[in-house]
mmCIF file of C-alpha atoms and ligand atoms in Angstrom:
data_model
loop_
_atom_site.group_PDB
_atom_site.id
_atom_site.type_symbol
_atom_site.label_atom_id
_atom_site.label_comp_id
_atom_site.label_asym_id
_atom_site.label_seq_id
_atom_site.Cartn_x
_atom_site.Cartn_y
_atom_site.Cartn_z
ATOM 1 C CA MET A 1 12.885 -69.904 29.613
ATOM 2 C CA GLN A 2 14.954 -73.044 28.844
ATOM 3 C CA ASP A 3 16.513 -72.803 25.387
ATOM 4 C CA LEU A 4 16.857 -70.942 22.183
ATOM 5 C CA ASN A 5 13.813 -72.081 20.612
ATOM 6 C CA GLU A 6 11.554 -70.726 23.254
ATOM 7 C CA LEU A 7 13.615 -67.465 22.836
ATOM 8 C CA LYS A 8 12.841 -67.413 19.191
ATOM 9 C CA VAL A 9 9.163 -67.613 19.677
ATOM 10 C CA SER A 10 9.311 -64.810 22.381
ATOM 11 C CA ILE A 11 11.285 -62.609 19.961
ATOM 12 C CA ASN A 12 8.763 -63.207 17.100
ATOM 13 C CA ALA A 13 5.889 -62.383 19.445
ATOM 14 C CA ILE A 14 7.541 -59.097 20.483
ATOM 15 C CA LYS A 15 8.224 -58.206 16.774
ATOM 16 C CA ASP A 16 4.734 -58.745 15.885
ATOM 17 C CA GLU A 17 3.499 -56.852 18.808
ATOM 18 C CA ILE A 18 5.569 -54.011 17.807
ATOM 19 C CA VAL A 19 4.776 -54.039 14.100
ATOM 20 C CA ASN A 20 1.040 -54.203 14.785
ATOM 21 C CA GLY A 21 1.246 -51.787 17.822
ATOM 22 C CA VAL A 22 2.888 -48.809 15.866
ATOM 23 C CA LYS A 23 0.072 -49.019 13.317
ATOM 24 C CA GLU A 24 -2.410 -47.651 15.961
ATOM 25 C CA LEU A 25 -0.050 -44.973 17.123
ATOM 26 C CA THR A 26 -0.983 -41.270 16.044
ATOM 27 C CA ASN A 27 1.435 -39.193 17.535
ATOM 28 C CA SER A 28 5.208 -39.053 18.658
ATOM 29 C CA LYS A 29 4.176 -38.865 22.323
ATOM 30 C CA ALA A 30 2.303 -42.089 22.043
ATOM 31 C CA LEU A 31 5.161 -43.651 20.323
ATOM 32 C CA TYR A 32 7.596 -42.756 23.164
ATOM 33 C CA GLU A 33 5.225 -44.367 25.741
ATOM 34 C CA PHE A 34 4.867 -47.521 23.516
ATOM 35 C CA LYS A 35 8.532 -47.759 23.149
ATOM 36 C CA LYS A 36 9.066 -47.652 26.722
ATOM 37 C CA THR A 37 6.906 -50.754 27.274
ATOM 38 C CA PHE A 38 9.668 -52.683 25.322
ATOM 39 C CA LEU A 39 12.949 -50.872 25.954
ATOM 40 C CA ASP A 40 12.653 -49.184 29.351
ATOM 41 C CA SER A 41 15.615 -50.521 31.466
ATOM 42 C CA LYS A 42 13.379 -51.636 34.141
ATOM 43 C CA ALA A 43 9.791 -52.652 33.047
ATOM 44 C CA GLY A 44 10.620 -53.018 29.220
ATOM 45 C CA LYS A 45 9.703 -56.442 27.603
ATOM 46 C CA ILE A 46 13.087 -56.538 25.655
ATOM 47 C CA ASN A 47 15.120 -55.917 28.984
ATOM 48 C CA ALA A 48 13.021 -58.512 30.698
ATOM 49 C CA LEU A 49 14.123 -61.153 28.172
ATOM 50 C CA MET A 50 17.746 -60.357 28.962
ATOM 51 C CA LYS A 51 16.999 -61.411 32.579
ATOM 52 C CA GLU A 52 16.193 -64.795 31.360
ATOM 53 C CA MET A 53 19.875 -65.268 30.513
ATOM 54 C CA LYS A 54 20.406 -66.862 33.998
ATOM 55 C CA ASN A 55 18.114 -69.997 33.221
ATOM 56 C CA ILE A 56 19.796 -70.632 30.000
ATOM 57 C CA PRO A 57 22.489 -73.286 29.742
ATOM 58 C CA ASN A 58 26.001 -71.664 29.625
ATOM 59 C CA GLU A 59 26.970 -72.812 26.119
ATOM 60 C CA MET A 60 23.871 -71.198 24.758
ATOM 61 C CA LYS A 61 24.351 -67.946 26.589
ATOM 62 C CA ALA A 62 26.248 -66.218 23.858
ATOM 63 C CA GLU A 63 23.696 -67.026 21.234
ATOM 64 C CA PHE A 64 20.904 -65.900 23.452
ATOM 65 C CA GLY A 65 22.605 -62.610 24.357
ATOM 66 C CA LYS A 66 23.281 -61.899 20.549
ATOM 67 C CA ASN A 67 19.678 -62.563 19.691
ATOM 68 C CA VAL A 68 18.329 -60.395 22.435
ATOM 69 C CA ASN A 69 20.746 -57.582 21.255
ATOM 70 C CA GLU A 70 19.703 -57.835 17.705
ATOM 71 C CA LEU A 71 16.083 -57.588 18.750
ATOM 72 C CA LYS A 72 16.862 -54.637 20.933
ATOM 73 C CA THR A 73 18.789 -52.977 17.868
ATOM 74 C CA TRP A 74 15.888 -53.772 15.571
ATOM 75 C CA ALA A 75 13.399 -52.284 17.928
ATOM 76 C CA GLY A 76 15.430 -49.229 18.732
ATOM 77 C CA GLU A 77 15.843 -48.429 14.977
ATOM 78 C CA LYS A 78 12.129 -49.173 14.201
ATOM 79 C CA PHE A 79 11.127 -46.616 16.914
ATOM 80 C CA ASP A 80 13.789 -44.091 15.998
ATOM 81 C CA GLU A 81 12.602 -44.151 12.342
ATOM 82 C CA LEU A 82 9.062 -43.771 13.174
ATOM 83 C CA ASP A 83 9.912 -41.030 15.772
ATOM 84 C CA VAL A 84 11.666 -39.026 13.006
ATOM 85 C CA GLN A 85 8.722 -39.459 10.526
ATOM 86 C CA MET A 86 6.152 -38.585 13.197
ATOM 87 C CA LYS A 87 7.949 -35.462 14.461
ATOM 88 C CA GLU A 88 8.518 -34.326 10.910
ATOM 89 C CA ALA A 89 4.922 -34.576 10.302
ATOM 90 C CA GLU A 90 3.985 -33.062 13.461
ATOM 91 C CA SER A 91 6.138 -29.851 12.914
ATOM 92 C CA LYS A 92 4.825 -29.682 9.388
ATOM 93 C CA GLN A 93 1.238 -29.569 10.776
ATOM 94 C CA ARG A 94 2.401 -26.983 13.372
ATOM 95 C CA TYR A 95 3.746 -24.705 10.537
ATOM 96 C CA GLU A 96 0.604 -25.230 8.759
ATOM 97 C CA ASN A 97 -1.475 -24.161 11.518
ATOM 98 C CA GLU A 98 0.619 -21.244 12.615
ATOM 99 C CA LYS A 99 1.163 -19.835 9.091
ATOM 100 C CA ILE A 100 0.938 -16.144 8.765
ATOM 101 C CA ASP A 101 0.267 -14.663 5.371
ATOM 102 C CA ILE A 102 2.648 -11.642 5.310
ATOM 103 C CA THR A 103 1.222 -10.338 2.102
ATOM 104 C CA MET A 104 -2.305 -9.949 3.721
ATOM 105 C CA PRO A 105 -3.376 -6.325 4.103
ATOM 106 C CA ALA A 106 -2.978 -5.092 7.579
ATOM 107 C CA VAL A 107 -6.342 -4.590 9.472
ATOM 108 C CA LYS A 108 -6.582 -0.895 10.022
ATOM 109 C CA CYS A 109 -7.188 0.114 13.577
ATOM 110 C CA LYS A 110 -10.101 2.648 13.719
ATOM 111 C CA CYS A 111 -9.174 5.572 15.813
ATOM 112 C CA GLY A 112 -11.816 7.757 17.455
ATOM 113 C CA LYS A 113 -11.818 11.499 16.832
ATOM 114 C CA LEU A 114 -13.773 14.567 17.871
ATOM 115 C CA HIS A 115 -17.082 15.434 16.246
ATOM 116 C CA PRO A 116 -16.886 18.033 13.553
ATOM 117 C CA VAL A 117 -18.741 20.534 15.882
ATOM 118 C CA THR A 118 -16.335 20.019 18.596
ATOM 119 C CA GLN A 119 -13.359 20.376 16.377
ATOM 120 C CA VAL A 120 -14.567 23.815 15.036
ATOM 121 C CA ARG A 121 -15.373 24.787 18.515
ATOM 122 C CA ASN A 122 -11.907 24.012 19.786
ATOM 123 C CA GLN A 123 -10.321 25.702 16.884
ATOM 124 C CA LEU A 124 -12.303 28.863 17.855
ATOM 125 C CA ILE A 125 -11.169 28.541 21.505
ATOM 126 C CA ASP A 126 -7.536 27.898 20.070
ATOM 127 C CA VAL A 127 -7.598 31.373 18.001
ATOM 128 C CA PHE A 128 -9.284 33.364 20.690
ATOM 129 C CA GLY A 129 -7.261 31.587 23.510
ATOM 130 C CA SER A 130 -4.119 32.841 21.971
ATOM 131 C CA MET A 131 -5.434 36.469 22.050
ATOM 132 C CA GLY A 132 -5.995 35.987 25.709
ATOM 133 C CA PHE A 133 -9.706 35.156 25.889
ATOM 134 C CA GLU A 134 -11.094 33.056 28.860
ATOM 135 C CA VAL A 135 -13.552 30.386 28.345
ATOM 136 C CA TYR A 136 -16.834 30.871 30.387
ATOM 137 C CA ASP A 137 -19.402 28.098 30.594
ATOM 138 C CA ASN A 138 -22.966 29.460 30.779
ATOM 139 C CA PHE A 139 -26.330 28.042 31.889
ATOM 140 C CA GLU A 140 -28.611 26.292 29.420
ATOM 141 C CA ILE A 141 -31.590 27.531 31.348
ATOM 142 C CA GLU A 142 -31.968 31.314 32.289
ATOM 143 C CA ASN A 143 -34.647 33.594 33.259
ATOM 144 C CA GLU A 144 -35.983 36.167 30.912
ATOM 145 C CA TYR A 145 -33.677 38.916 32.241
ATOM 146 C CA TYR A 146 -30.455 37.473 31.127
ATOM 147 C CA ASN A 147 -31.673 36.159 27.824
ATOM 148 C CA LEU A 148 -33.557 39.138 26.828
ATOM 149 C CA THR A 149 -34.273 41.893 29.043
ATOM 150 C CA ALA A 150 -30.634 42.955 30.192
ATOM 151 C CA LEU A 151 -29.818 42.487 26.489
ATOM 152 C CA ASN A 152 -32.000 45.553 25.801
ATOM 153 C CA ILE A 153 -34.978 43.493 24.562
ATOM 154 C CA PRO A 154 -37.696 44.613 26.826
ATOM 155 C CA GLN A 155 -41.166 43.061 27.279
ATOM 156 C CA ASP A 156 -43.264 43.802 24.300
ATOM 157 C CA HIS A 157 -40.335 44.836 22.192
ATOM 158 C CA PRO A 158 -40.693 43.624 18.630
ATOM 159 C CA ALA A 159 -37.220 42.059 18.664
ATOM 160 C CA ARG A 160 -38.489 39.277 21.228
ATOM 161 C CA ASP A 161 -40.103 37.825 18.028
ATOM 162 C CA MET A 162 -36.615 37.718 16.185
ATOM 163 C CA GLN A 163 -36.083 34.478 17.839
ATOM 164 C CA ASP A 164 -38.845 31.964 18.878
ATOM 165 C CA THR A 165 -37.797 31.091 22.221
ATOM 166 C CA PHE A 166 -38.813 27.798 24.262
ATOM 167 C CA TYR A 167 -40.273 29.053 27.461
ATOM 168 C CA LEU A 168 -40.177 26.608 30.367
ATOM 169 C CA SER A 169 -42.318 28.694 32.441
ATOM 170 C CA PRO A 170 -43.534 32.473 32.267
ATOM 171 C CA ASP A 171 -40.006 33.312 33.619
ATOM 172 C CA TYR A 172 -37.660 30.754 32.583
ATOM 173 C CA LEU A 173 -36.633 29.620 29.219
ATOM 174 C CA LEU A 174 -34.069 27.497 27.189
ATOM 175 C CA ILE A 175 -31.375 30.062 26.207
ATOM 176 C CA SER A 176 -32.016 31.374 22.620
ATOM 177 C CA GLN A 177 -28.642 32.902 22.320
ATOM 178 C CA THR A 178 -25.249 32.446 24.071
ATOM 179 C CA SER A 179 -25.449 36.359 24.506
ATOM 180 C CA ALA A 180 -26.877 35.689 27.834
ATOM 181 C CA ALA A 181 -23.256 34.802 29.090
ATOM 182 C CA GLN A 182 -22.270 38.590 28.338
ATOM 183 C CA ILE A 183 -24.688 39.743 31.384
ATOM 184 C CA HIS A 184 -23.305 37.302 33.921
ATOM 185 C CA VAL A 185 -19.774 37.982 33.019
ATOM 186 C CA MET A 186 -20.205 41.832 33.044
ATOM 187 C CA GLU A 187 -22.095 41.727 36.328
ATOM 188 C CA ASN A 188 -19.311 39.421 37.981
ATOM 189 C CA LYS A 189 -15.994 40.953 36.528
ATOM 190 C CA LYS A 190 -14.699 44.297 36.141
ATOM 191 C CA PRO A 191 -13.242 45.342 32.706
ATOM 192 C CA PRO A 192 -10.974 44.599 30.952
ATOM 193 C CA LEU A 193 -12.706 41.610 29.852
ATOM 194 C CA LYS A 194 -12.175 39.224 27.114
ATOM 195 C CA ILE A 195 -14.289 36.093 27.178
ATOM 196 C CA LEU A 196 -15.778 33.373 25.015
ATOM 197 C CA SER A 197 -18.792 31.473 25.807
ATOM 198 C CA PRO A 198 -19.578 28.532 23.809
ATOM 199 C CA GLY A 199 -22.921 26.609 24.486
ATOM 200 C CA LYS A 200 -26.072 24.907 23.303
ATOM 201 C CA VAL A 201 -28.927 27.282 22.202
ATOM 202 C CA PHE A 202 -32.593 26.431 21.576
ATOM 203 C CA ARG A 203 -34.915 28.022 19.104
ATOM 204 C CA SER A 204 -38.166 26.897 17.523
ATOM 205 C CA ASP A 205 -36.637 26.682 14.243
ATOM 206 C CA ASP A 206 -36.284 23.582 12.117
ATOM 207 C CA ASP A 207 -35.155 23.170 8.338
ATOM 208 C CA ALA A 208 -32.052 21.837 6.480
ATOM 209 C CA THR A 209 -29.947 24.633 7.822
ATOM 210 C CA HIS A 210 -31.638 25.276 11.294
ATOM 211 C CA SER A 211 -32.180 23.038 14.208
ATOM 212 C CA PRO A 212 -34.089 23.492 17.391
ATOM 213 C CA MET A 213 -30.784 22.988 19.247
ATOM 214 C CA PHE A 214 -27.531 24.085 17.936
ATOM 215 C CA THR A 215 -24.140 25.461 19.181
ATOM 216 C CA GLN A 216 -23.136 29.014 19.481
ATOM 217 C CA MET A 217 -19.935 30.808 20.603
ATOM 218 C CA GLU A 218 -20.214 34.240 22.162
ATOM 219 C CA GLY A 219 -17.202 36.552 22.269
ATOM 220 C CA LEU A 220 -16.978 39.568 24.430
ATOM 221 C CA VAL A 221 -14.371 42.197 24.974
ATOM 222 C CA VAL A 222 -14.785 45.239 27.212
ATOM 223 C CA ASP A 223 -12.058 47.781 27.575
ATOM 224 C CA LYS A 224 -11.177 51.257 27.135
ATOM 225 C CA GLY A 225 -11.257 52.332 23.449
ATOM 226 C CA ILE A 226 -12.622 49.253 21.916
ATOM 227 C CA THR A 227 -13.883 49.884 18.201
ATOM 228 C CA LEU A 228 -15.199 48.142 15.159
ATOM 229 C CA CYS A 229 -11.554 47.898 13.960
ATOM 230 C CA ASP A 230 -10.830 45.715 16.860
ATOM 231 C CA LEU A 231 -13.664 43.435 16.002
ATOM 232 C CA LYS A 232 -12.565 43.279 12.403
ATOM 233 C CA GLY A 233 -9.091 42.288 13.150
ATOM 234 C CA MET A 234 -10.201 39.495 15.479
ATOM 235 C CA LEU A 235 -12.789 38.109 13.063
ATOM 236 C CA ASP A 236 -10.180 38.155 10.374
ATOM 237 C CA LEU A 237 -7.924 35.886 12.418
ATOM 238 C CA LEU A 238 -11.026 33.688 13.041
ATOM 239 C CA VAL A 239 -11.898 33.144 9.460
ATOM 240 C CA LYS A 240 -8.194 32.539 8.418
ATOM 241 C CA LYS A 241 -8.089 29.736 11.038
ATOM 242 C CA ILE A 242 -11.449 28.150 9.947
ATOM 243 C CA PHE A 243 -11.434 28.561 6.328
ATOM 244 C CA GLY A 244 -7.694 29.238 5.248
ATOM 245 C CA GLU A 245 -5.150 31.962 5.151
ATOM 246 C CA GLY A 246 -6.588 33.587 1.905
ATOM 247 C CA THR A 247 -9.893 34.518 3.440
ATOM 248 C CA THR A 248 -10.940 37.789 4.860
ATOM 249 C CA THR A 249 -14.027 39.395 6.390
ATOM 250 C CA ARG A 250 -16.482 42.169 5.374
ATOM 251 C CA LEU A 251 -18.914 44.072 7.566
ATOM 252 C CA ARG A 252 -22.412 44.998 6.767
ATOM 253 C CA PRO A 253 -24.759 47.049 8.716
ATOM 254 C CA SER A 254 -27.385 45.000 10.659
ATOM 255 C CA TYR A 255 -29.542 45.310 13.881
ATOM 256 C CA PHE A 256 -29.246 43.633 17.148
ATOM 257 C CA PRO A 257 -30.812 45.502 20.142
ATOM 258 C CA PHE A 258 -27.733 44.559 22.277
ATOM 259 C CA THR A 259 -25.015 46.138 19.841
ATOM 260 C CA GLU A 260 -24.919 49.606 18.381
ATOM 261 C CA PRO A 261 -23.773 49.723 15.665
ATOM 262 C CA SER A 262 -24.559 46.105 14.680
ATOM 263 C CA VAL A 263 -23.032 44.144 11.894
ATOM 264 C CA GLU A 264 -23.489 41.132 9.833
ATOM 265 C CA VAL A 265 -20.041 39.589 8.937
ATOM 266 C CA ASP A 266 -19.370 37.871 5.744
ATOM 267 C CA VAL A 267 -16.294 35.831 4.950
ATOM 268 C CA SER A 268 -14.837 35.837 1.378
ATOM 269 C CA CYS A 269 -15.830 32.827 -0.521
ATOM 270 C CA PHE A 270 -13.192 30.225 0.278
ATOM 271 C CA GLU A 271 -14.595 28.083 -2.580
ATOM 272 C CA CYS A 272 -14.207 30.455 -5.464
ATOM 273 C CA GLY A 273 -11.894 33.010 -3.984
ATOM 274 C CA GLY A 274 -14.334 35.762 -4.605
ATOM 275 C CA LYS A 275 -15.182 35.282 -8.186
ATOM 276 C CA GLY A 276 -18.713 33.925 -7.471
ATOM 277 C CA CYS A 277 -19.800 30.383 -7.393
ATOM 278 C CA ARG A 278 -22.737 28.379 -6.161
ATOM 279 C CA LEU A 279 -21.859 28.334 -2.472
ATOM 280 C CA CYS A 280 -21.529 32.101 -2.293
ATOM 281 C CA LYS A 281 -24.618 32.414 -4.679
ATOM 282 C CA GLY A 282 -22.532 34.376 -7.070
ATOM 283 C CA THR A 283 -21.631 37.166 -4.698
ATOM 284 C CA GLY A 284 -18.157 36.062 -3.537
ATOM 285 C CA TRP A 285 -19.160 36.536 0.201
ATOM 286 C CA ILE A 286 -20.840 34.255 2.630
ATOM 287 C CA GLU A 287 -22.670 35.354 5.795
ATOM 288 C CA VAL A 288 -21.176 33.733 8.866
ATOM 289 C CA LEU A 289 -21.923 35.570 12.092
ATOM 290 C CA GLY A 290 -23.521 38.754 13.793
ATOM 291 C CA ALA A 291 -21.660 41.145 15.900
ATOM 292 C CA GLY A 292 -21.302 44.802 16.883
ATOM 293 C CA ILE A 293 -20.312 47.387 19.589
ATOM 294 C CA VAL A 294 -21.890 46.451 22.931
ATOM 295 C CA ASN A 295 -24.991 48.811 23.344
ATOM 296 C CA LYS A 296 -24.156 51.474 26.044
ATOM 297 C CA LYS A 297 -27.408 50.358 27.602
ATOM 298 C CA VAL A 298 -26.210 46.730 27.901
ATOM 299 C CA LEU A 299 -22.925 47.981 29.650
ATOM 300 C CA GLU A 300 -24.884 50.104 32.038
ATOM 301 C CA ASN A 301 -27.474 47.323 32.903
ATOM 302 C CA CYS A 302 -24.370 45.576 34.360
ATOM 303 C CA GLY A 303 -22.919 48.521 36.145
ATOM 304 C CA ILE A 304 -20.131 49.384 33.776
ATOM 305 C CA ASP A 305 -19.549 52.960 33.130
ATOM 306 C CA SER A 306 -20.265 53.348 29.316
ATOM 307 C CA GLU A 307 -18.327 56.702 29.192
ATOM 308 C CA GLU A 308 -14.993 54.967 30.236
ATOM 309 C CA TYR A 309 -15.463 51.572 28.546
ATOM 310 C CA SER A 310 -16.691 50.250 25.376
ATOM 311 C CA GLY A 311 -17.148 46.720 24.220
ATOM 312 C CA LEU A 312 -17.373 44.312 21.152
ATOM 313 C CA ALA A 313 -19.438 41.284 20.852
ATOM 314 C CA PHE A 314 -19.956 38.547 18.409
ATOM 315 C CA GLY A 315 -22.012 35.470 18.198
ATOM 316 C CA VAL A 316 -21.202 32.618 15.806
ATOM 317 C CA GLY A 317 -23.132 29.361 15.016
ATOM 318 C CA ILE A 318 -20.727 26.601 15.110
ATOM 319 C CA GLU A 319 -22.726 24.089 12.979
ATOM 320 C CA ARG A 320 -23.019 26.837 10.337
ATOM 321 C CA LEU A 321 -19.083 27.151 10.230
ATOM 322 C CA ALA A 322 -18.698 23.314 10.307
ATOM 323 C CA MET A 323 -21.262 23.164 7.321
ATOM 324 C CA LEU A 324 -19.562 25.596 5.300
ATOM 325 C CA LYS A 325 -16.138 24.156 6.114
ATOM 326 C CA TYR A 326 -17.131 20.546 5.334
ATOM 327 C CA GLY A 327 -19.376 21.314 2.536
ATOM 328 C CA ILE A 328 -22.547 19.767 4.483
ATOM 329 C CA ASN A 329 -25.940 20.922 3.044
ATOM 330 C CA ASN A 330 -28.057 19.601 5.874
ATOM 331 C CA ILE A 331 -27.508 20.434 9.590
ATOM 332 C CA LYS A 332 -29.241 17.117 10.698
ATOM 333 C CA LEU A 333 -26.084 15.177 9.276
ATOM 334 C CA LEU A 334 -24.181 16.558 12.155
ATOM 335 C CA TYR A 335 -26.471 15.253 14.763
ATOM 336 C CA GLU A 336 -27.339 11.795 13.244
ATOM 337 C CA SER A 337 -23.860 10.178 14.211
ATOM 338 C CA ASP A 338 -23.852 8.317 11.089
ATOM 339 C CA LEU A 339 -20.136 7.084 11.069
ATOM 340 C CA ARG A 340 -20.026 6.973 7.302
ATOM 341 C CA VAL A 341 -20.566 10.810 7.266
ATOM 342 C CA LEU A 342 -18.532 11.722 10.263
ATOM 343 C CA GLU A 343 -15.366 9.617 8.860
ATOM 344 C CA GLN A 344 -15.423 12.017 5.867
ATOM 345 C CA LEU A 345 -15.493 15.093 8.015
ATOM 346 C CA ASP A 346 -11.964 15.909 9.093
ATOM 347 C CA ASP A 347 -9.064 18.599 8.530
HETATM 348 N N1 LIG B 401 -26.806 36.690 19.571
HETATM 349 C C1 LIG B 401 -26.974 37.008 18.381
HETATM 350 C C2 LIG B 401 -27.662 35.783 17.550
HETATM 351 O O1 LIG B 401 -28.050 34.780 18.196
HETATM 352 C C3 LIG B 401 -25.581 37.066 17.759
HETATM 353 C C4 LIG B 401 -24.841 38.295 18.162
HETATM 354 C C5 LIG B 401 -24.116 38.083 19.336
HETATM 355 C C6 LIG B 401 -24.835 39.541 17.647
HETATM 356 C C7 LIG B 401 -23.259 39.134 19.743
HETATM 357 C C8 LIG B 401 -24.213 40.607 18.049
HETATM 358 C C9 LIG B 401 -23.413 40.491 19.085
HETATM 359 O O2 LIG B 401 -28.026 35.987 16.416
#
């Protein structure tokens, strides 16, 4: 470069290049890179102009320097101004993208919970566990002896028809009652005994309130001097826990081959308080379970001296309690795992 005219041409060219170049830029990062091609202390085009100073005659050097510095200031201001604009737009965009609507209702986290049958089973275990009962898990397949014969239901006894049992072979069957557990416990443990045995039971029975598979809980106490009073006291606690403090029980005579005397246990209607309603069919009472004093023959079948010891036993259908408690009129609803139903069944 020889003179100021040539410099002016270069300055105008650079200005044009900047003015047109920034139009293409879309973000502050690109602007920064573009700015460097002009103002970088080593490779920048404007700084390169300054280096031409050495070729300029001395009397023009001051003017030359002034012009280049003006260009430098102009470019610097232009880039700064654009940088502010672009960064503002970028942060606005970022806020827009990351905006949180704090008035939006929270997404509720769905928590799993226990099935109503399991809840009722656990409540029973809680009540009787607090009275010192142990839980005994029994088999689902037994031979006839444990499910029937030892429970004083001999071959050809009409009581065998009471429950339609599923036979797997002439000798083996799916248990039709948790009472089978009584025999195993009494064969293996010496009194005093207090056991609970929850389990699935199977019967050829199928309608709105019966299912071929359902859950029972057996209770057995064997000790000296056990009477129906002990049974009533324990069952009163059971119904209070499941149906509420205001409920009580009533015992009615019944028949089971393995208990003598046998009773059918009713709970006072928790819906109407005993006045009579649709649930209790106007009677004020609802039948909930079977129970009795263990038949001496059953104690003796298990090698327990029936002169020294007596026992009480009860067997309760857990689905039946759950249906009453939650107002369910079809047992199948408890097995279909329809979340819309299950979500409504809770304490
Ligand atoms: N096992 C009887 C039933 O399934 C219930 C029961 C158990 C009755 C214990 C008396 C004593 O119906």
